[in-house]
Coordinates of C-alpha atoms and ligand atoms in Angstrom, one line a residue:
X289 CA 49.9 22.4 86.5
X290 CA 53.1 23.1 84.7
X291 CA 53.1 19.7 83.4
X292 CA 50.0 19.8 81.5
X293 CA 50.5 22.9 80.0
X294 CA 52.1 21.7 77.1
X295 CA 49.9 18.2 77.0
X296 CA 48.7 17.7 73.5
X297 CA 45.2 18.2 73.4
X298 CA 44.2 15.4 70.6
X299 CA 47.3 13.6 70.4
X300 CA 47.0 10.1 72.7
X301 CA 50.0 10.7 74.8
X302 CA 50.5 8.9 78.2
X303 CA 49.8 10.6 81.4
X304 CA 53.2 9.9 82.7
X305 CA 56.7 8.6 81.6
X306 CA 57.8 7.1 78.4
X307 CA 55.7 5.8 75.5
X308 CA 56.4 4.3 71.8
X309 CA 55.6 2.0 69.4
X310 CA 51.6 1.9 69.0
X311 CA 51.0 -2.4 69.4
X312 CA 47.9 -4.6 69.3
X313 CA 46.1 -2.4 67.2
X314 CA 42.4 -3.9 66.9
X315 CA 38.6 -3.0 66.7
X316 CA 36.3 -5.1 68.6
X317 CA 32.7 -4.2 70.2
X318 CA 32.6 -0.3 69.4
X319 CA 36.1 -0.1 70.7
X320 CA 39.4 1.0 68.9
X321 CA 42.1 -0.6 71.2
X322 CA 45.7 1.2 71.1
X323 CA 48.3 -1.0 73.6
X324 CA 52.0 0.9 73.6
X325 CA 55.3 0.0 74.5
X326 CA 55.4 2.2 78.1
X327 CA 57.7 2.3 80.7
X328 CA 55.9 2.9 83.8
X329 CA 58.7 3.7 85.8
X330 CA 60.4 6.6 84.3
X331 CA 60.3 9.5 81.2
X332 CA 62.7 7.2 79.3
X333 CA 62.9 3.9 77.5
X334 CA 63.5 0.9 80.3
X335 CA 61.3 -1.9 81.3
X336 CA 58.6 -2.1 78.1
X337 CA 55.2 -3.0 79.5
X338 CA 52.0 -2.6 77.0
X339 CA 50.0 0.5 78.0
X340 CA 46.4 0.3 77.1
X341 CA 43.6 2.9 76.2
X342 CA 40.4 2.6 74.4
X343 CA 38.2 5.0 71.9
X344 CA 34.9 4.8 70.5
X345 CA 35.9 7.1 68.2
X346 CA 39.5 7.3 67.0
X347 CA 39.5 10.7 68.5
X348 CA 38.9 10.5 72.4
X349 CA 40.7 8.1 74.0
X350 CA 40.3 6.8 77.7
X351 CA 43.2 5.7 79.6
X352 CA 43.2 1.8 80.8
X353 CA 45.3 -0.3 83.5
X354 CA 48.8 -2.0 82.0
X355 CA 48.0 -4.9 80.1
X356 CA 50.9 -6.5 79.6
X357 CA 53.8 -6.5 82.7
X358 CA 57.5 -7.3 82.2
X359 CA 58.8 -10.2 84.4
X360 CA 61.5 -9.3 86.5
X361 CA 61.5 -13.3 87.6
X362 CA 62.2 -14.6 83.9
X363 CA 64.1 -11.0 82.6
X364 CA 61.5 -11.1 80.0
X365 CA 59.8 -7.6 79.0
X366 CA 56.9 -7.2 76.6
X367 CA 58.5 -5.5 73.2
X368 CA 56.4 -4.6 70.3
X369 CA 53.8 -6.6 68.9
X370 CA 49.9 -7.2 67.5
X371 CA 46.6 -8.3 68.3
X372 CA 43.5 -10.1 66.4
X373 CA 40.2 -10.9 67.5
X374 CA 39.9 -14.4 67.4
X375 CA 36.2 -15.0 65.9
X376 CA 36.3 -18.6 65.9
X377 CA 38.1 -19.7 68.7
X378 CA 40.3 -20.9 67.1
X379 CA 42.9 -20.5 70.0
X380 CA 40.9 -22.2 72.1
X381 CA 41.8 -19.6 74.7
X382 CA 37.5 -18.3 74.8
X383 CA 34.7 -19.8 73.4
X384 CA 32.3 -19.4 70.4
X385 CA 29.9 -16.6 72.4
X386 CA 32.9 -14.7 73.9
X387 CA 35.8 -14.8 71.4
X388 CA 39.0 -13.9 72.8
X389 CA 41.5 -11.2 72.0
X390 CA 44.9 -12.7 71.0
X391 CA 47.9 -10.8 71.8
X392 CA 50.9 -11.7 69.6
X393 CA 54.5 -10.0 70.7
X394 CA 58.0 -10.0 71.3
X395 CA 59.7 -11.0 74.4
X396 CA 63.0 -9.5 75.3
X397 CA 65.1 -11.5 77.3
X398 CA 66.8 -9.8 79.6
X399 CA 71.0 -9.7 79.7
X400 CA 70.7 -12.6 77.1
X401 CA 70.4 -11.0 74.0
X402 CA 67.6 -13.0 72.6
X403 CA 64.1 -12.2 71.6
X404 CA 61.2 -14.8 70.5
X405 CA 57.7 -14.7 70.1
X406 CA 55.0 -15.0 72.9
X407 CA 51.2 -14.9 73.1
X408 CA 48.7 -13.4 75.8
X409 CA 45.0 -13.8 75.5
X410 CA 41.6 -12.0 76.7
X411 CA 37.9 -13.0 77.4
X412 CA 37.3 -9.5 78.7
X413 CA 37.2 -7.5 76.1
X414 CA 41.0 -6.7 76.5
X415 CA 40.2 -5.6 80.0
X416 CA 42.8 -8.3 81.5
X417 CA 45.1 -10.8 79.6
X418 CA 46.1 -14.1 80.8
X419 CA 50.2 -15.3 79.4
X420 CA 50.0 -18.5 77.4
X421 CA 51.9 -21.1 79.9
X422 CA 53.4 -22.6 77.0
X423 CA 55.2 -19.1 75.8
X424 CA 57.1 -19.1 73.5
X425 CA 55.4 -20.1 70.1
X426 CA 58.1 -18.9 68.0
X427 CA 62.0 -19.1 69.0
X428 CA 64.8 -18.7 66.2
X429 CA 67.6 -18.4 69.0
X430 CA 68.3 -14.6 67.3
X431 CA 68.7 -11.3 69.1
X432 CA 66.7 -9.3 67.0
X433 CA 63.5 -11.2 66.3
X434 CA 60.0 -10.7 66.5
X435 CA 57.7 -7.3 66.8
X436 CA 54.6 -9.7 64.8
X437 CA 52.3 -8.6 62.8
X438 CA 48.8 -11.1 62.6
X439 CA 46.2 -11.4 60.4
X440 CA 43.8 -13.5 59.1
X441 CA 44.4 -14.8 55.8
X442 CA 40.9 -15.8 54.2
X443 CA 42.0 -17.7 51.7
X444 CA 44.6 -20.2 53.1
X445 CA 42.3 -19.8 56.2
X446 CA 45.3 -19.4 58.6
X447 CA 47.0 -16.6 60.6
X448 CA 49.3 -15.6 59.2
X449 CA 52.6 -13.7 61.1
X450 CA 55.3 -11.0 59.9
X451 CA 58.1 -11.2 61.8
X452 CA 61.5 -8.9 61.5
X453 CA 64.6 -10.8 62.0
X454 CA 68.3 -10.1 62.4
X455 CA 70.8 -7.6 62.8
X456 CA 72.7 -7.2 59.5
X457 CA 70.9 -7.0 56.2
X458 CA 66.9 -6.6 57.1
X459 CA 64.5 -9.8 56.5
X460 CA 61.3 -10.7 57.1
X461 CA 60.1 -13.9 58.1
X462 CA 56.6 -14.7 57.3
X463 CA 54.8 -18.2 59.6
X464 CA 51.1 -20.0 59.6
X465 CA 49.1 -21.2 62.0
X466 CA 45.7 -22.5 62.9
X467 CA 45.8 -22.1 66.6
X468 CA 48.1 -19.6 67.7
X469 CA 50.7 -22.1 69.6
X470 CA 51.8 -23.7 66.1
X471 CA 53.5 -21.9 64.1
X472 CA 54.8 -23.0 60.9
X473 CA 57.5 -21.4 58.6
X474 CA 56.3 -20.4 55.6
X475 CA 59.2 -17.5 53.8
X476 CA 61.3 -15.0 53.9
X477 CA 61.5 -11.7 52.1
X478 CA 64.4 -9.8 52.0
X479 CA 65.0 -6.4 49.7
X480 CA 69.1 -7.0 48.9
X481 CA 69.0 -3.4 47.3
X482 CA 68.3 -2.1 50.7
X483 CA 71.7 -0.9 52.2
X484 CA 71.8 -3.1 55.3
X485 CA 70.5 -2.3 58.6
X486 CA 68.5 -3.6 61.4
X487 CA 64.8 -3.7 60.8
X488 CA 62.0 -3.4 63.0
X489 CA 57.8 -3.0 62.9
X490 CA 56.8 -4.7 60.0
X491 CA 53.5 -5.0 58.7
X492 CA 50.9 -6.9 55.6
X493 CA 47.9 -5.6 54.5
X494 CA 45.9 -5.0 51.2
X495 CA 45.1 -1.9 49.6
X496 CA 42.9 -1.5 46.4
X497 CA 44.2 1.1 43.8
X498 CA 42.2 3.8 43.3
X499 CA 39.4 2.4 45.6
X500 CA 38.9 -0.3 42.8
X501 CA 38.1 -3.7 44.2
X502 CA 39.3 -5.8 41.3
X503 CA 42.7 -4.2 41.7
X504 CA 43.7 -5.4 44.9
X505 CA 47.5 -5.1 45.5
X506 CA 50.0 -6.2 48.9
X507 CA 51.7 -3.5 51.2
X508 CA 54.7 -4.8 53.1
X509 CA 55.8 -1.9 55.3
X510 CA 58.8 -1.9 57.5
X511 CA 60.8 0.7 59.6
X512 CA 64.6 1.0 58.8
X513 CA 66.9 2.1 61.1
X514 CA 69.5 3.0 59.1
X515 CA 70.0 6.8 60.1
X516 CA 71.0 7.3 56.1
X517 CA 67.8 6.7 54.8
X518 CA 64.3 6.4 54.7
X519 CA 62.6 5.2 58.5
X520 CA 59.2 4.2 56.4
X521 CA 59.3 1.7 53.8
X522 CA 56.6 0.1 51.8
X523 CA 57.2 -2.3 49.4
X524 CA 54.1 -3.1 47.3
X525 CA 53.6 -6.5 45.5
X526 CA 51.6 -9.7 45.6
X527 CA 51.1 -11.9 49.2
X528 CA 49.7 -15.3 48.3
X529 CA 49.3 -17.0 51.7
X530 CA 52.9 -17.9 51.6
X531 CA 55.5 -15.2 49.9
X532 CA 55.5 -12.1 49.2
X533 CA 56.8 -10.6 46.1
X534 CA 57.6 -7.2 45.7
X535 CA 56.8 -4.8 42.4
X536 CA 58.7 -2.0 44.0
X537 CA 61.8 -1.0 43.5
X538 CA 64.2 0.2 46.4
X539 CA 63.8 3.7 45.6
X540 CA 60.3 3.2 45.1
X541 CA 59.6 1.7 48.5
X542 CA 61.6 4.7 50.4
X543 CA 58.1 5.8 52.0
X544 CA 57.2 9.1 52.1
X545 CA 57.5 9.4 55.5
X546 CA 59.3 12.2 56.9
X547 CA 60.6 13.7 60.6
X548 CA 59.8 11.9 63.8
X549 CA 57.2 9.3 62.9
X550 CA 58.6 5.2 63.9
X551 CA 56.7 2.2 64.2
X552 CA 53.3 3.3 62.4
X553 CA 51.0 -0.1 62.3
X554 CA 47.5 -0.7 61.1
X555 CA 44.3 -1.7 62.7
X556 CA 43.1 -5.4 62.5
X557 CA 39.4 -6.0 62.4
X558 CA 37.9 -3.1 61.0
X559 CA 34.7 -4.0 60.1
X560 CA 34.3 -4.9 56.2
X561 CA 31.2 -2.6 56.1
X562 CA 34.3 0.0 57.0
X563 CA 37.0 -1.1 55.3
X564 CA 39.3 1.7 56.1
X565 CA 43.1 1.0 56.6
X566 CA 44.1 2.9 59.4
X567 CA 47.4 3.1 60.8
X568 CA 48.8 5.2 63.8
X569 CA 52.9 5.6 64.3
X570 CA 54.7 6.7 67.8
X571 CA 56.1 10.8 67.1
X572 CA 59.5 10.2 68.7
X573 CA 60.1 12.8 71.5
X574 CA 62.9 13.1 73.9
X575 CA 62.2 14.0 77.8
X576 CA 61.7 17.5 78.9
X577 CA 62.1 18.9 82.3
X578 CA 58.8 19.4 83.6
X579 CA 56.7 17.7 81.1
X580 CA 55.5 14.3 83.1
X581 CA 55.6 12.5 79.7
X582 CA 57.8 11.6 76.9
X583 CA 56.3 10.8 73.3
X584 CA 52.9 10.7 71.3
X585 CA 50.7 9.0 68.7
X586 CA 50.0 10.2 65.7
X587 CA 46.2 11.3 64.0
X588 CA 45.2 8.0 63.3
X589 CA 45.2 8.1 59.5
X590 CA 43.9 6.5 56.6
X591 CA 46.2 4.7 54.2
X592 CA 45.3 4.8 50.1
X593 CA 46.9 3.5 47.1
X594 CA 47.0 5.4 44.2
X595 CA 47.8 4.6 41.0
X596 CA 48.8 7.0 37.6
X597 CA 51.0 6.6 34.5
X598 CA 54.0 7.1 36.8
X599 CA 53.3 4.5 39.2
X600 CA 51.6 3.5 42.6
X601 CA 51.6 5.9 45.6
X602 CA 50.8 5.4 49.1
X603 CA 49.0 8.2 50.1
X604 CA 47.8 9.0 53.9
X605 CA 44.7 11.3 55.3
X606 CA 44.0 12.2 58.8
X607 CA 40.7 10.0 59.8
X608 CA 37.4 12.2 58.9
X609 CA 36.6 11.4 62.8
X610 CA 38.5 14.4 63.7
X611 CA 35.9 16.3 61.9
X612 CA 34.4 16.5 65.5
X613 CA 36.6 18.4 66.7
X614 CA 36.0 21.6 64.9
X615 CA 35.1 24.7 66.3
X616 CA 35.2 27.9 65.1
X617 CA 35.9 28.2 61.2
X618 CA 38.1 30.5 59.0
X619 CA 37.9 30.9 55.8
X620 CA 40.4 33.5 53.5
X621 CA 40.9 33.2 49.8
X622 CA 42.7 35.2 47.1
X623 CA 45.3 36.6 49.5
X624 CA 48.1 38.6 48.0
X625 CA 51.2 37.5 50.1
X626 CA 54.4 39.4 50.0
X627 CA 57.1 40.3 51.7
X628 CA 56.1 43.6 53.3
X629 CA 52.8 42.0 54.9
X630 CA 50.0 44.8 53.9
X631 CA 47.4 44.9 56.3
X632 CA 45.2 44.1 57.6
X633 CA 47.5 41.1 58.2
X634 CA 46.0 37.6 58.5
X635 CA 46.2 36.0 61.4
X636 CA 44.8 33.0 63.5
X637 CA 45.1 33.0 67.0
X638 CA 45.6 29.6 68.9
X639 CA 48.0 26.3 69.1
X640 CA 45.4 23.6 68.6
X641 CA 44.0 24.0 64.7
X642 CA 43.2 22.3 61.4
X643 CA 44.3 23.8 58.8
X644 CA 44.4 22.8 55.0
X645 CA 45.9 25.9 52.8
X646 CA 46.1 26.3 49.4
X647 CA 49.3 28.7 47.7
X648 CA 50.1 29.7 44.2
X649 CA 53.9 29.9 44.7
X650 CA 54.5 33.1 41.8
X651 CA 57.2 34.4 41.8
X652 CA 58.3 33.5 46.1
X653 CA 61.4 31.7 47.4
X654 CA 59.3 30.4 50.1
X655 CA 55.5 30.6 51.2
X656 CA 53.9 28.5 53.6
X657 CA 52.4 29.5 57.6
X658 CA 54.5 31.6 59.9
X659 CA 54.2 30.8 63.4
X660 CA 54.3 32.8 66.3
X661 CA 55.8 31.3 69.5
X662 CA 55.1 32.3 73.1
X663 CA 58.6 33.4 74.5
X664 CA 59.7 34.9 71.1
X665 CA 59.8 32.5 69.2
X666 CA 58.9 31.3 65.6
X667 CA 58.4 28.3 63.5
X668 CA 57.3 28.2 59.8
X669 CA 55.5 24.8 58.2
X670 CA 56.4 25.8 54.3
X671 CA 57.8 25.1 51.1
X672 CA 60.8 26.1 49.2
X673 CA 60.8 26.7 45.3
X674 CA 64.4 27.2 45.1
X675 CA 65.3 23.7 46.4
X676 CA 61.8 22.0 46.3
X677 CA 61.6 21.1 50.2
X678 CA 58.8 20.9 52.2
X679 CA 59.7 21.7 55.8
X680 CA 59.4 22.5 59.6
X681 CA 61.8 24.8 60.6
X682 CA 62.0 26.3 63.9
X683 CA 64.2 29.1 65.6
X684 CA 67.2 27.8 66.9
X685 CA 65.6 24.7 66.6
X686 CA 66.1 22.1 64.1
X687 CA 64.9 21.4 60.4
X688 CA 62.8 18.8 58.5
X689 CA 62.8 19.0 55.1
X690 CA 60.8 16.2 52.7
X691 CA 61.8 16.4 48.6
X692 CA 59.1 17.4 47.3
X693 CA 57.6 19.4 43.6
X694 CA 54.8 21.3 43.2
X695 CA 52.0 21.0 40.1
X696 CA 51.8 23.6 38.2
X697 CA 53.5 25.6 41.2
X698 CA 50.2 25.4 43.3
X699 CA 51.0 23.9 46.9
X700 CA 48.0 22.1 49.1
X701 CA 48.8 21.1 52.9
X702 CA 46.8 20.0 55.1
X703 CA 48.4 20.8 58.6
X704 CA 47.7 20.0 62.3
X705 CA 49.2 21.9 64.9
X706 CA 49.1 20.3 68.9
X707 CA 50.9 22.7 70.8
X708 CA 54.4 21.4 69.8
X709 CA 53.0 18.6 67.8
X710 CA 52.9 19.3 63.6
X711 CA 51.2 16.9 61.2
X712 CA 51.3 17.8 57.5
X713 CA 49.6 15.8 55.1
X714 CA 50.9 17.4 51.4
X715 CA 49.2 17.0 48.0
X716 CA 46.9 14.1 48.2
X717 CA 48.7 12.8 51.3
X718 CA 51.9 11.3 49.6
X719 CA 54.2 13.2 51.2
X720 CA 53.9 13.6 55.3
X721 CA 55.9 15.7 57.8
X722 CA 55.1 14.6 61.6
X723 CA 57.5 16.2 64.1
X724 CA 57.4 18.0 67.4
X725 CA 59.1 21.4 68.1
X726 CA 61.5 21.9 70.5
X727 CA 60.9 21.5 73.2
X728 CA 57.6 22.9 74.1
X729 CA 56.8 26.1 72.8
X730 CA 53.4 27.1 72.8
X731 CA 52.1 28.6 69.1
X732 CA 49.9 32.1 69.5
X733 CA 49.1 33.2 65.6
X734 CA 49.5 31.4 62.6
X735 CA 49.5 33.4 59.5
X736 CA 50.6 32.5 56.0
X737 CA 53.7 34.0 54.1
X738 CA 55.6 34.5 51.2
X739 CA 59.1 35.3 51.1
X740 CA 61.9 36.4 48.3
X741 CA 58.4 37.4 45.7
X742 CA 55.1 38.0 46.1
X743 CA 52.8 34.7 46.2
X744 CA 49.1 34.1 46.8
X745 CA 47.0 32.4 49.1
X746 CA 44.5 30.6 47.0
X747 CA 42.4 29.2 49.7
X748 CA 42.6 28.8 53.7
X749 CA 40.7 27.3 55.9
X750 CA 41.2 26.7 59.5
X751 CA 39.3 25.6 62.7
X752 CA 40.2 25.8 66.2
X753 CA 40.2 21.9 67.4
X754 CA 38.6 21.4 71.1
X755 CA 40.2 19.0 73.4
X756 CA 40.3 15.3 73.1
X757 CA 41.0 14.7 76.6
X758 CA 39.6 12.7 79.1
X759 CA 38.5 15.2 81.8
X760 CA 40.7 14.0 84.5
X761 CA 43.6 14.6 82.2
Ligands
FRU1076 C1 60.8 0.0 67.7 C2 61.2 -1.0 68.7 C3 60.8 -2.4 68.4 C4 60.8 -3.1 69.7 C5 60.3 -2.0 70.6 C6 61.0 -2.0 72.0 O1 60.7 1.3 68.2 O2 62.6 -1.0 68.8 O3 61.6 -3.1 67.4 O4 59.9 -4.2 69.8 O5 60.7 -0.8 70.0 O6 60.5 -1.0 72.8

């Protein structure tokens, strides 16, 4: 089928019409739950229900009923929002041998420009969720209010709830409660060095630096839509159980996040054993003719803090679960790369691979991986020395660049490619490219390159990725 050509092949996208934000991110029972804002009625944005799917694995995901609807009776659709586990029944919605699954999110009232804060609970392991009768738990009479983030907070024993609020300059508002349907205020965080602009997605979590335990520190991350600036912002500080005070400075917080990656949140109830932070974000697409869906998820990946003389960095890694996926391996090293391409040239054939590269930049304007479209195209995932840029850049197609400077002029990626899907994970992960080429080439070789001076190719090594796919997809 035409359709399905293009389909991603370990990206989660929907089978049909529009996806984005990832919502309700939790683990429970062996199963990685991913619930998406999804409009089932057409290949762009309109009528947000929560789409549902399931993995065991992080990798293969299986596609489940709607599990959220809108209501056309009350105008209210189900915008972007979280989900816990509720261990102790605290909700009272299940009881002590079958703890429910709280769903926490934004309703959108529809014309009235309002938005409050709803819940939805499960006793079927997410399988089917029952509205609260007394919706909503949280109503600030604003327009732009809600997309929560809930946790459990061990100490204060509480939920606690990160809302965004308002249109203007971006806030936070942070709320408690023991039972779900009470919510009290509790702060407000706002970054006034932050040029303003609406905010959306937020979300808490803790992050030890440098995998030390007795160095614990608090991640607020937001998204920013101000189309001047940074989308990804992560302000790291100190949460405790009622504020949160940032360390970071605005530059600071300007996430390293770059191209088409929006609303990223992270799992709740990853098993302590675990103890992985793992956060997927929507890749923002637009509708193609003859492609049944619009948008994807991204790897799931693995957030890090880490911490040197010049500072705290959050770094991201693709989950090792993809690991699975590997099939046949390359592996090239000490490659002289120049302009005139000597032969035998180096190539890999294929548009699903893994692919982490070493280069010694020398004396090149540019190196990086030159890829080979079908219908005559190209795209190149590289780095340039002259103007220290990472980028994606495609024929005739558009450009994604991310600041970056190499050590010692050595340059490590660690790159994905999904048919028009790229994921590249830089350095140790701090700086991140995620974008989708236009609009749906297909890649046949990959080969690396140097350009403007000869460079080498330290170390390569690929693998051909097998499908993720469910077999009816
Ligand atoms: C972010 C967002 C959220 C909102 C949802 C609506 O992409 O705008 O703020 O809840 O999408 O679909």
């Amino acid at each position: 089928m035409t359709a399905d050509r293009y389909r991603p092949q370990f990206h989660f996208t929907p089978l049909r019409n529009w996806m984005n934000d990832p919502n309700g991110l939790v683990y429970v029972d062996g199963e990685y739950h991913l619930f998406y804002q999804y409009n089932p009625y057409d290949k762009v944005w309109g009528h947000m229900h929560w789409g549902h799917a399931v993995s065991p694995d992080l990798v293969h995901w299986h596609h489940l009923p709607l599990a959220l609807h809108e209501e056309p009776e009350t105008g209210i659709t189900m915008f972007s929002g979280s989900a816990v586990v509720d261990w102790q029944n605290t909700s009272e919605f299940g009881n002590a041998d079958h703890p429910p699954i709280v769903a926490i999110y934004t309703g959108d009232h529809r014309p009235a420009p309002l938005e409050d804060v709803h819940i939805a609970y499960s006793t079927d392991l997410g399988r089917s969720f029952t509205k609260y009768a007394g919706n909503p738990v949280v109503d600030v009479d604003n327009p732009k209010f809600g997309d929560p983030k809930v946790f459990w907070h061990e100490q204060t024993e509480k939920w606690i709830m990160v809302n965004i609020l308002g249109h203007e300059q971006g806030c936070v508002v942070l709320y408690g409660s023991t039972d779900f349907r009470n919510w009290t205020y509790l702060s407000r965080f706002e970054a006034p060095d932050v040029a303003p602009a609406i905010w959306e997605c937020p979300d808490l979590f803790q992050l030890a630096v440098n995998g030390d335990p007795s160095d614990v520190r608090w991640v607020l991350k937001i998204n920013n839509t101000d189309p001047a600036g940074q989308q990804t912002w992560y302000f790291i500080g100190d949460f405790d159980g009622t504020t949160f005070a940032s360390e970071s400075t605005a530059e600071e917080a300007a996430g390293r996040d770059y191209g088409d990656i929006y609303a990223e949140v992270t799992y709740n109830s990853i098993p302590a054993a675990d103890g992985r932070r793992i956060l997927i974000g929507w890749i923002r697409q637009q509708p193609v003719e003859d492609r049944a869906w619009t948008g994807a998820q991204s790897i799931p990946r693995v957030l890090t803090l880490r911490g040197d003389d010049t500072g705290l960095v959050l770094c991201q890694a693709p989950v090792e679960e993809m690991e699975a996926l590997h099939q046949e391996h390359h592996h090239w090293e000490m490659v002289e790369l120049s302009e005139t391409r000597p032969e035998p040239t180096r190539k890999l054939a294929g548009d699903t691979m893994e692919i982490k590269t070493e280069f010694e930049a020398g004396a090149a304007r540019d190196i990086g991986l030159h890829l080979q479209m079908n219908e005559g195209g190209w795209a190149r995932i590289g780095y340039s020395t002259a103007n220290r840029r990472l980028f994606v850049d495609q024929a005739n197609g558009k450009r994604v660049e991310a600041p970056y400077s190499l050590k010692h002029r050595r340059l490590k990626m660690h790159v994905f490619i999904d048919h028009n899907l790229i994921e590249i994970f830089a350095g140790d992960g701090d700086t991140v490219i995620t974008t989708s080429l236009a609009p749906d080439p297909l890649c046949e070789t990959v080969e690396p390159y140097a350009e403007g001076g000869t460079a080498q190719l330290v170390a390569l090594d690929a693998w051909q990725l097998a499908s993720a796919l469910e077999s009816t997809q």
